Amino acid sequence: MPQGNDYVAALEKVFAEDETSARKSLAAKKSVKKSVKKVGRVGFAAAPEVQEFEAENYFDEEAAGNNGGKSTRRLKVYDAKTRQSWFVDQKTYALFSKRNVVRTDSYGGLVPIQDKTTDDKTFNEKYEVEIDELFEEKLDDKVAPTFIESNDEIASKTGGCSKKAWRNAYRRLVVHVMDPKNAIRFSRALQIQLDYLMAHESALLGDIIKVLDHISDDGDGNTPMSVKKRNLNVALTKALVNVNVGRILVANSGTISYFFHPDTRVSNNRTFNLLSGWQFSNIISPIAMFTPSENFIGSRALAVNSILRSFLGPGRFLTRLITGGREEFVVDDVKAIAQNLAAETTGFEAAMRAQFGNHAGRQKVNEFRIENRLPTDESAVRSFIGSPISTMVNNGVVHILRALANHWEGLNTIPFGNFAHQRMEQLNVNVILRFHIPFVLMTLANLRGWCSWDSMVLAPFITKLMNIRPGVNMNVANELLNELNTTIVDNVCGGIFSRIEPFQRWITQMRVANELIMTEKDKVVTIVSSVTSGIESGYKLAKTVDWVVPDDDVMVRSIIQHIKLDAVKKKLRNHNGERLIDEENGTLDANQAGSALQDMDQEEIGPAMKIAGGSISSIVSFVQKDLSKRQKTGMTDHLVKRAMNALRPRDKRFLIELVNKGHEEIRAAKLLSRRVGTLLKREMRRARLDARIKELSRGSVATEMIEDEWYIVDRTEDDGSTTELGSFQFRTRRSSTSDVLFINRSGKEDRFDANSHVFRKFIPIGEAIVRAQKAFMVIELDLLKRFAYAAYMEFSDLRDDLLKLQTVSGINCYALDEARLNGLVHIKSHSSTQISWKDLQPGHNYFIEVKPYKYELFEYAEGMDLDNRKRYFKTAPQNMIVVGGGPTGLLTTLHSLENCLRSGGTMKLYEARDAFEKAGGTYERAQVVRLDSRWVRMLRYHLGTLFEDVWIPATEETDSHLGNTLPTQGFIEITIKDMEAIMHLEVSKLWSRDLLEIYARSSANFDYKKNVMTKQGNALKERDLVKRRVDPNGEPSEEFHTWEVVQLIGNKTLSPDDMTPGRSYNVFSRDQGGLLTMELVSADEGVFDFRSTDEGLTIQVTRSNFPSVYAYDPKAKGNARSSFKTIVFQSVDLNREGKLTRYEVEFASIMNESHIMDVGQTNIAFASGKPAVTKEHLTACPYEPYGVSCIQGIKISMGMHNFGETRFGKGLIADFRSQTEQNTRVVGDFTKSVITAPIVKEMLSIMSNLPRSNDWHMHLRHTVDKFPEQK
């Protein structure tokens, strides 16, 4: 056993500047290493004074600042009995070594970080130690003190000197004014934006938030503020290089107090009140402004600013800066019929009041709400979160206090909380106390009139509110609420009961919320503690992957070169059709390449000759150099093709045509090539994530293998190198031979020779990260019905983990998509509910499958006669049928699939359209939908990279390419057809893995009145169970019996030799999508001419492309493959002879009948059309009528969008956004608040005015003529 002092000396070296020597010192003490114990993850040793503990690498700003920015070591200590854990730094190590694992915080109490116990027996206990050891070995040495210091540049610098100068000035200003109060406010504004960034950008912003947290930590008195600001300066310097992160920082800078904090103004209220009275321009308002009273806005300021508004011009940044937003507001324009963004985000209340004064402005606000059908209280609550002072003044203090008290009381009382998880409506007590209550108190005091009590009592209390820090409970908040209720409210309200009563009721509800969130916190801790390995591995992955990509110009040149060489590279194949290019290694078989290019015509090889030279040999040499360069830079042809495929097909074809014809310098080609370059950056970063996950998944060589465990199989090549074949599940090793039996991901057997293959342990890094991402979704769905995600981040023991979890949720790559699918495959093949009849235990209850999808409960007794052909279950499988392949049906299928498979059930999707036959081509609905936070979390998890493609802005994009995001509200928007297309693609992936069943053209319907599911006869498919009035003996019956469709016998197709000119036939036409009645006009020398008199169509075919032709049937129609002759039914129950009866029915006799489906004990989700009003079934969605007509919709859409132009320019303008600037992305009508009055008047005119109503088609055409630039 090592001596305690020896071990202490070794550990003290861990905190030294030279980390390498400390590692060597620890490794040299073999006696210490022998006493290692693994506890939770991996332990170091057991010293005499300490039972079990471990050391881990954590970034510490204080130590990094004192040590010149070098990484440090901190200890995490575990108590062996309670499994409690603590962080211990170098200074408190003396307490640790002397007092038997005791650490106190600044308040003298224990600081628990996280309980290491977990209920997840299937993952954490199995892999957590391996994953932590892996990252200790492979990644910890590579983790720089901060992510931003390890990546000097993660995006190309744009904007030139002006942008650099501006951001340099901005950085210096922020660092100069940053103090604990500003830091905590700024960090809370930034963390809202983490959900809508790519992983590397989220990690960047997350590190800035951590630095701000360190600045706001008053308990850390050891680190000078100069060191903290130095860290912030470094963080901002690196982060501002990234365009998206820089824009977020600038956009949220309004939360910083640049001159004085509210408590300072209240403390010196007489001086500030005097300055406010003489205010003439918004330039000095940050210095002097107090809340204006309801009846006095400052008539002089209003008049002066009105003059300045007219003089400077509306819609300009300078006008808004000088006049304080007192400019022409878009919704006040009688000619405007819509405005961008939701009403509560535009600041319309403040703009109306500033432009027209308090009285007239409030009338304008009320008119706006009526016209836009905005619920007053709902809108007021959301407006209060964004701008509390103006909301209270514009709507009345009493009204707002009552609305807030009612809102909090409603959420505390209603079990299901906030339906939409609207971020502005969710509760967060600490944020309200810290940021909103001070402004409420200032407004009330200003309306009452300032006095000396405000300076002596109110100002110190506001200081306490602004200094609230995260803690392990809500005790501090409760103490401040008690003080607010007993000491502050009566005085600040001036004794006015109408203000005191709602204010105190609001305070009471905040106390209730504090009790509720402590209960909810335990649930969050349980979820987070079960995925610690995924959080840590994903976060370390995000901080160690090389995110740097080449500059834009380099990428564009590479894309142009790829297009010109693509035709040549496709032709580089040998006589067996095998490719001569090894893209993975960047090599080309030059010996055979020349002969392969000889057969290419001049048009195909022309673009390559222009850049490579005029000979075949020069092209081969150029291609070799191109492959080698792409291998080094990572811009492989495969990634370029993937980026180009992300374009619209028309845009892709257009770009290829322009480049091949030498027009790459025109504006259209530059625009499209830049877009491909942006997408290529994303693909390159995903490829690096894939490669790193693949590398980390490779464990050590397995000497002994365990059944059902996963291993990576490498094939040993002749030259001694190895090639990875994939991951497989071990089954058995043959004793007589060297064969090893595995099961691959698809469930099939594979055998490998142990002499020529190497087997490595598979470490499920991807699966661990996916589990953490699922936890992020579960927290939203189960625990954010009342409280915001940020509310749980106000707990000090959860803040770091939840911040990391937000970053991990944004990691998207194809390896994680594959891991998610593999997890579902594993769940299906390892059902936890099915049990063998041999394993049944007497006295226990089980379910037996008596018929398909029908289960009976029985109690097993010793000696009971069992049918070993039946299936037995511990619990009844939960089968599910989803009717409808729209957005709701697709998401229901995606989200319910895992639980369905886990119970041993099956998932079926019935879609009336033929989307799954035409690859989503029928999705053409262009309505725009706004999706709430629950949809966002589910889509983020289930879609993975598809979600990132659609909703996450790429590098230098202001917003996502196809959708729209509203981070402050937690909403996203998209057209239905785009959303259905990506969800359809994900469901198709699951279908290809045999995880669910899809029935297109199903014609299925659910009759909620009769509680039965029906299906048209022409849509019946094999394995369908239907109820027919035929008994198991095949005889007519008055009762229904279940029959299975076992075979569909089609009509016999006719051959060319069976054709007779002059006769009519049913011919299947792929172009027409069905059967046509056609007459064979002629059949000369193998050429057949068919003519359709009804369609006016003539088809000429030969024997080689002869279509499906059937004997003429006047009733035949539809798809040829569904035009069957007979249908075969088989009884489910045995007949009197103990057999299953079969009989055939003419398909034409039942094709138009409605058949009742026997779904057994199956859950049915009817997601088609509007929900019906029923008391017998659960209705999940409300009935919502459409709100905008199509005729006016086209005007709104064309008037609010400029097609094809970039949304914002580069440089300085990327950091500023004009309030009245046109939104040039095609998002749709429902992105905007639509003023209904002009629409109703215009529609009335169209329908009632006879000349206009004669031809609506002409009206629409003339509408388009008004926008010639859109043609």
PDB file of N, CA and C in Angstrom, residues 57-61 135 138-152 154 198-211 235 535-548 689 692 696 769 800 803-804 807-808 811:
ATOM      1  N   ASN A  57      -9.719  15.813 -16.390  1.00  0.00           N
ATOM      2  CA  ASN A  57      -9.307  17.072 -17.008  1.00  0.00           C
ATOM      3  C   ASN A  57     -10.506  17.996 -17.158  1.00  0.00           C
ATOM      4  N   TYR A  58     -10.455  19.166 -16.564  1.00  0.00           N
ATOM      5  CA  TYR A  58     -11.512  20.154 -16.704  1.00  0.00           C
ATOM      6  C   TYR A  58     -10.877  21.515 -16.911  1.00  0.00           C
ATOM      7  N   PHE A  59     -11.488  22.321 -17.767  1.00  0.00           N
ATOM      8  CA  PHE A  59     -10.966  23.658 -18.026  1.00  0.00           C
ATOM      9  C   PHE A  59     -11.296  24.574 -16.857  1.00  0.00           C
ATOM     10  N   ASP A  60     -10.309  25.304 -16.388  1.00  0.00           N
ATOM     11  CA  ASP A  60     -10.487  26.223 -15.283  1.00  0.00           C
ATOM     12  C   ASP A  60      -9.934  27.583 -15.701  1.00  0.00           C
ATOM     13  N   GLU A  61     -10.827  28.588 -15.864  1.00  0.00           N
ATOM     14  CA  GLU A  61     -10.378  29.890 -16.352  1.00  0.00           C
ATOM     15  C   GLU A  61      -9.359  30.533 -15.420  1.00  0.00           C
ATOM     16  N   PHE A 135     -11.464   8.148 -23.985  1.00  0.00           N
ATOM     17  CA  PHE A 135     -11.219   9.570 -24.127  1.00  0.00           C
ATOM     18  C   PHE A 135     -10.032  10.021 -23.289  1.00  0.00           C
ATOM     19  N   LYS A 138      -7.130   8.847 -25.777  1.00  0.00           N
ATOM     20  CA  LYS A 138      -7.031   9.353 -27.145  1.00  0.00           C
ATOM     21  C   LYS A 138      -7.325  10.838 -27.290  1.00  0.00           C
ATOM     22  N   LEU A 139      -8.120  11.420 -26.382  1.00  0.00           N
ATOM     23  CA  LEU A 139      -8.556  12.781 -26.618  1.00  0.00           C
ATOM     24  C   LEU A 139      -8.127  13.772 -25.555  1.00  0.00           C
ATOM     25  N   ASP A 140      -7.969  13.350 -24.313  1.00  0.00           N
ATOM     26  CA  ASP A 140      -7.690  14.327 -23.269  1.00  0.00           C
ATOM     27  C   ASP A 140      -6.409  15.115 -23.537  1.00  0.00           C
ATOM     28  N   ASP A 141      -5.399  14.464 -24.095  1.00  0.00           N
ATOM     29  CA  ASP A 141      -4.164  15.182 -24.375  1.00  0.00           C
ATOM     30  C   ASP A 141      -4.346  16.201 -25.488  1.00  0.00           C
ATOM     31  N   LYS A 142      -5.396  16.006 -26.307  1.00  0.00           N
ATOM     32  CA  LYS A 142      -5.603  16.892 -27.448  1.00  0.00           C
ATOM     33  C   LYS A 142      -6.544  18.044 -27.120  1.00  0.00           C
ATOM     34  N   VAL A 143      -7.222  17.998 -25.984  1.00  0.00           N
ATOM     35  CA  VAL A 143      -8.158  19.056 -25.636  1.00  0.00           C
ATOM     36  C   VAL A 143      -7.386  20.270 -25.167  1.00  0.00           C
ATOM     37  N   ALA A 144      -7.494  21.357 -25.887  1.00  0.00           N
ATOM     38  CA  ALA A 144      -6.827  22.595 -25.497  1.00  0.00           C
ATOM     39  C   ALA A 144      -7.581  23.203 -24.320  1.00  0.00           C
ATOM     40  N   PRO A 145      -7.002  24.224 -23.648  1.00  0.00           N
ATOM     41  CA  PRO A 145      -7.703  24.845 -22.530  1.00  0.00           C
ATOM     42  C   PRO A 145      -9.116  25.263 -22.891  1.00  0.00           C
ATOM     43  N   THR A 146      -9.315  25.773 -24.073  1.00  0.00           N
ATOM     44  CA  THR A 146     -10.664  26.052 -24.568  1.00  0.00           C
ATOM     45  C   THR A 146     -10.727  25.677 -26.026  1.00  0.00           C
ATOM     46  N   PHE A 147     -11.916  25.429 -26.469  1.00  0.00           N
ATOM     47  CA  PHE A 147     -12.126  25.082 -27.881  1.00  0.00           C
ATOM     48  C   PHE A 147     -11.655  26.221 -28.776  1.00  0.00           C
ATOM     49  N   ILE A 148     -11.903  27.450 -28.341  1.00  0.00           N
ATOM     50  CA  ILE A 148     -11.588  28.586 -29.196  1.00  0.00           C
ATOM     51  C   ILE A 148     -10.084  28.794 -29.330  1.00  0.00           C
ATOM     52  N   GLU A 149      -9.297  28.269 -28.402  1.00  0.00           N
ATOM     53  CA  GLU A 149      -7.859  28.410 -28.556  1.00  0.00           C
ATOM     54  C   GLU A 149      -7.269  27.291 -29.404  1.00  0.00           C
ATOM     55  N   SER A 150      -7.991  26.196 -29.552  1.00  0.00           N
ATOM     56  CA  SER A 150      -7.468  25.101 -30.364  1.00  0.00           C
ATOM     57  C   SER A 150      -7.845  25.239 -31.827  1.00  0.00           C
ATOM     58  N   ASN A 151      -8.792  26.093 -32.134  1.00  0.00           N
ATOM     59  CA  ASN A 151      -9.190  26.334 -33.508  1.00  0.00           C
ATOM     60  C   ASN A 151      -9.091  27.833 -33.771  1.00  0.00           C
ATOM     61  N   ASP A 152      -7.997  28.250 -34.412  1.00  0.00           N
ATOM     62  CA  ASP A 152      -7.787  29.670 -34.611  1.00  0.00           C
ATOM     63  C   ASP A 152      -8.791  30.273 -35.572  1.00  0.00           C
ATOM     64  N   ILE A 154     -12.435  29.082 -37.763  1.00  0.00           N
ATOM     65  CA  ILE A 154     -13.382  28.058 -38.178  1.00  0.00           C
ATOM     66  C   ILE A 154     -14.309  28.548 -39.274  1.00  0.00           C
ATOM     67  N   MET A 198     -24.793  25.076 -35.737  1.00  0.00           N
ATOM     68  CA  MET A 198     -24.086  23.823 -35.958  1.00  0.00           C
ATOM     69  C   MET A 198     -23.200  23.522 -34.752  1.00  0.00           C
ATOM     70  N   ALA A 199     -22.706  22.303 -34.671  1.00  0.00           N
ATOM     71  CA  ALA A 199     -22.024  21.839 -33.460  1.00  0.00           C
ATOM     72  C   ALA A 199     -20.818  22.706 -33.120  1.00  0.00           C
ATOM     73  N   HIS A 200     -19.990  23.014 -34.122  1.00  0.00           N
ATOM     74  CA  HIS A 200     -18.775  23.783 -33.810  1.00  0.00           C
ATOM     75  C   HIS A 200     -19.125  25.209 -33.400  1.00  0.00           C
ATOM     76  N   GLU A 201     -20.191  25.766 -33.967  1.00  0.00           N
ATOM     77  CA  GLU A 201     -20.606  27.110 -33.579  1.00  0.00           C
ATOM     78  C   GLU A 201     -21.236  27.097 -32.194  1.00  0.00           C
ATOM     79  N   SER A 202     -21.988  26.048 -31.905  1.00  0.00           N
ATOM     80  CA  SER A 202     -22.566  25.913 -30.570  1.00  0.00           C
ATOM     81  C   SER A 202     -21.480  25.760 -29.511  1.00  0.00           C
ATOM     82  N   ALA A 203     -20.413  25.014 -29.842  1.00  0.00           N
ATOM     83  CA  ALA A 203     -19.296  24.870 -28.898  1.00  0.00           C
ATOM     84  C   ALA A 203     -18.595  26.201 -28.678  1.00  0.00           C
ATOM     85  N   LEU A 204     -18.439  26.987 -29.741  1.00  0.00           N
ATOM     86  CA  LEU A 204     -17.847  28.321 -29.615  1.00  0.00           C
ATOM     87  C   LEU A 204     -18.665  29.195 -28.677  1.00  0.00           C
ATOM     88  N   LEU A 205     -19.963  29.269 -28.948  1.00  0.00           N
ATOM     89  CA  LEU A 205     -20.826  30.111 -28.134  1.00  0.00           C
ATOM     90  C   LEU A 205     -20.914  29.571 -26.712  1.00  0.00           C
ATOM     91  N   GLY A 206     -20.896  28.258 -26.568  1.00  0.00           N
ATOM     92  CA  GLY A 206     -20.929  27.671 -25.235  1.00  0.00           C
ATOM     93  C   GLY A 206     -19.724  28.039 -24.402  1.00  0.00           C
ATOM     94  N   ASP A 207     -18.556  28.130 -25.038  1.00  0.00           N
ATOM     95  CA  ASP A 207     -17.356  28.524 -24.290  1.00  0.00           C
ATOM     96  C   ASP A 207     -17.423  29.984 -23.857  1.00  0.00           C
ATOM     97  N   ILE A 208     -18.006  30.831 -24.692  1.00  0.00           N
ATOM     98  CA  ILE A 208     -18.176  32.226 -24.283  1.00  0.00           C
ATOM     99  C   ILE A 208     -19.119  32.306 -23.088  1.00  0.00           C
ATOM    100  N   ILE A 209     -20.178  31.507 -23.109  1.00  0.00           N
ATOM    101  CA  ILE A 209     -21.105  31.486 -21.977  1.00  0.00           C
ATOM    102  C   ILE A 209     -20.390  31.030 -20.710  1.00  0.00           C
ATOM    103  N   LYS A 210     -19.487  30.052 -20.826  1.00  0.00           N
ATOM    104  CA  LYS A 210     -18.745  29.598 -19.651  1.00  0.00           C
ATOM    105  C   LYS A 210     -17.835  30.692 -19.105  1.00  0.00           C
ATOM    106  N   VAL A 211     -17.198  31.435 -19.989  1.00  0.00           N
ATOM    107  CA  VAL A 211     -16.351  32.548 -19.535  1.00  0.00           C
ATOM    108  C   VAL A 211     -17.205  33.603 -18.845  1.00  0.00           C
ATOM    109  N   ALA A 235     -11.769  34.856 -25.928  1.00  0.00           N
ATOM    110  CA  ALA A 235     -12.951  34.154 -26.421  1.00  0.00           C
ATOM    111  C   ALA A 235     -13.639  34.937 -27.530  1.00  0.00           C
ATOM    112  N   ILE A 535     -22.904  12.544 -23.024  1.00  0.00           N
ATOM    113  CA  ILE A 535     -22.685  13.991 -22.947  1.00  0.00           C
ATOM    114  C   ILE A 535     -21.201  14.310 -22.998  1.00  0.00           C
ATOM    115  N   GLU A 536     -20.417  13.609 -22.168  1.00  0.00           N
ATOM    116  CA  GLU A 536     -18.984  13.900 -22.113  1.00  0.00           C
ATOM    117  C   GLU A 536     -18.290  13.550 -23.429  1.00  0.00           C
ATOM    118  N   SER A 537     -18.625  12.378 -23.987  1.00  0.00           N
ATOM    119  CA  SER A 537     -17.959  11.985 -25.229  1.00  0.00           C
ATOM    120  C   SER A 537     -18.352  12.892 -26.377  1.00  0.00           C
ATOM    121  N   GLY A 538     -19.631  13.269 -26.461  1.00  0.00           N
ATOM    122  CA  GLY A 538     -20.061  14.174 -27.529  1.00  0.00           C
ATOM    123  C   GLY A 538     -19.453  15.546 -27.388  1.00  0.00           C
ATOM    124  N   TYR A 539     -19.370  16.045 -26.162  1.00  0.00           N
ATOM    125  CA  TYR A 539     -18.809  17.385 -25.966  1.00  0.00           C
ATOM    126  C   TYR A 539     -17.316  17.406 -26.266  1.00  0.00           C
ATOM    127  N   LYS A 540     -16.601  16.371 -25.805  1.00  0.00           N
ATOM    128  CA  LYS A 540     -15.171  16.310 -26.119  1.00  0.00           C
ATOM    129  C   LYS A 540     -14.956  16.135 -27.614  1.00  0.00           C
ATOM    130  N   LEU A 541     -15.847  15.413 -28.250  1.00  0.00           N
ATOM    131  CA  LEU A 541     -15.746  15.238 -29.701  1.00  0.00           C
ATOM    132  C   LEU A 541     -15.896  16.579 -30.407  1.00  0.00           C
ATOM    133  N   ALA A 542     -16.867  17.376 -29.972  1.00  0.00           N
ATOM    134  CA  ALA A 542     -17.092  18.678 -30.593  1.00  0.00           C
ATOM    135  C   ALA A 542     -15.912  19.618 -30.391  1.00  0.00           C
ATOM    136  N   LYS A 543     -15.152  19.417 -29.331  1.00  0.00           N
ATOM    137  CA  LYS A 543     -14.037  20.313 -29.032  1.00  0.00           C
ATOM    138  C   LYS A 543     -12.705  19.821 -29.586  1.00  0.00           C
ATOM    139  N   THR A 544     -12.687  18.633 -30.164  1.00  0.00           N
ATOM    140  CA  THR A 544     -11.411  18.110 -30.675  1.00  0.00           C
ATOM    141  C   THR A 544     -11.407  17.877 -32.170  1.00  0.00           C
ATOM    142  N   VAL A 545     -12.556  17.797 -32.806  1.00  0.00           N
ATOM    143  CA  VAL A 545     -12.595  17.618 -34.257  1.00  0.00           C
ATOM    144  C   VAL A 545     -12.056  18.879 -34.939  1.00  0.00           C
ATOM    145  N   ASP A 546     -11.300  18.689 -35.995  1.00  0.00           N
ATOM    146  CA  ASP A 546     -10.764  19.812 -36.757  1.00  0.00           C
ATOM    147  C   ASP A 546     -11.870  20.359 -37.648  1.00  0.00           C
ATOM    148  N   TRP A 547     -12.392  21.535 -37.296  1.00  0.00           N
ATOM    149  CA  TRP A 547     -13.511  22.118 -38.037  1.00  0.00           C
ATOM    150  C   TRP A 547     -13.057  23.050 -39.160  1.00  0.00           C
ATOM    151  N   VAL A 548     -11.765  23.320 -39.251  1.00  0.00           N
ATOM    152  CA  VAL A 548     -11.274  24.301 -40.212  1.00  0.00           C
ATOM    153  C   VAL A 548     -11.448  23.781 -41.627  1.00  0.00           C
ATOM    154  N   LEU A 689     -16.334  14.350 -38.579  1.00  0.00           N
ATOM    155  CA  LEU A 689     -17.004  13.738 -37.434  1.00  0.00           C
ATOM    156  C   LEU A 689     -17.142  12.235 -37.623  1.00  0.00           C
ATOM    157  N   ARG A 692     -13.793  10.578 -37.060  1.00  0.00           N
ATOM    158  CA  ARG A 692     -13.370  10.549 -35.662  1.00  0.00           C
ATOM    159  C   ARG A 692     -14.191   9.532 -34.864  1.00  0.00           C
ATOM    160  N   LEU A 696     -12.678   6.312 -32.911  1.00  0.00           N
ATOM    161  CA  LEU A 696     -12.858   6.098 -31.480  1.00  0.00           C
ATOM    162  C   LEU A 696     -13.630   4.818 -31.175  1.00  0.00           C
ATOM    163  N   ILE A 769     -23.660   8.997 -27.903  1.00  0.00           N
ATOM    164  CA  ILE A 769     -24.053  10.369 -28.246  1.00  0.00           C
ATOM    165  C   ILE A 769     -25.527  10.425 -28.620  1.00  0.00           C
ATOM    166  N   ASP A 800     -23.753  23.030 -16.036  1.00  0.00           N
ATOM    167  CA  ASP A 800     -22.675  22.608 -16.932  1.00  0.00           C
ATOM    168  C   ASP A 800     -23.115  21.446 -17.817  1.00  0.00           C
ATOM    169  N   LEU A 803     -25.721  22.638 -20.387  1.00  0.00           N
ATOM    170  CA  LEU A 803     -25.073  23.446 -21.417  1.00  0.00           C
ATOM    171  C   LEU A 803     -24.348  22.546 -22.418  1.00  0.00           C
ATOM    172  N   LYS A 804     -23.654  21.545 -21.913  1.00  0.00           N
ATOM    173  CA  LYS A 804     -22.989  20.582 -22.792  1.00  0.00           C
ATOM    174  C   LYS A 804     -24.009  19.799 -23.624  1.00  0.00           C
ATOM    175  N   THR A 807     -25.041  21.546 -26.694  1.00  0.00           N
ATOM    176  CA  THR A 807     -24.038  21.432 -27.750  1.00  0.00           C
ATOM    177  C   THR A 807     -24.074  20.060 -28.389  1.00  0.00           C
ATOM    178  N   VAL A 808     -24.190  19.015 -27.574  1.00  0.00           N
ATOM    179  CA  VAL A 808     -24.217  17.650 -28.098  1.00  0.00           C
ATOM    180  C   VAL A 808     -25.429  17.434 -28.994  1.00  0.00           C
ATOM    181  N   ILE A 811     -24.788  18.068 -32.682  1.00  0.00           N
ATOM    182  CA  ILE A 811     -23.822  17.280 -33.449  1.00  0.00           C
ATOM    183  C   ILE A 811     -24.581  16.397 -34.427  1.00  0.00           C
TER     184      ILE A 811
END
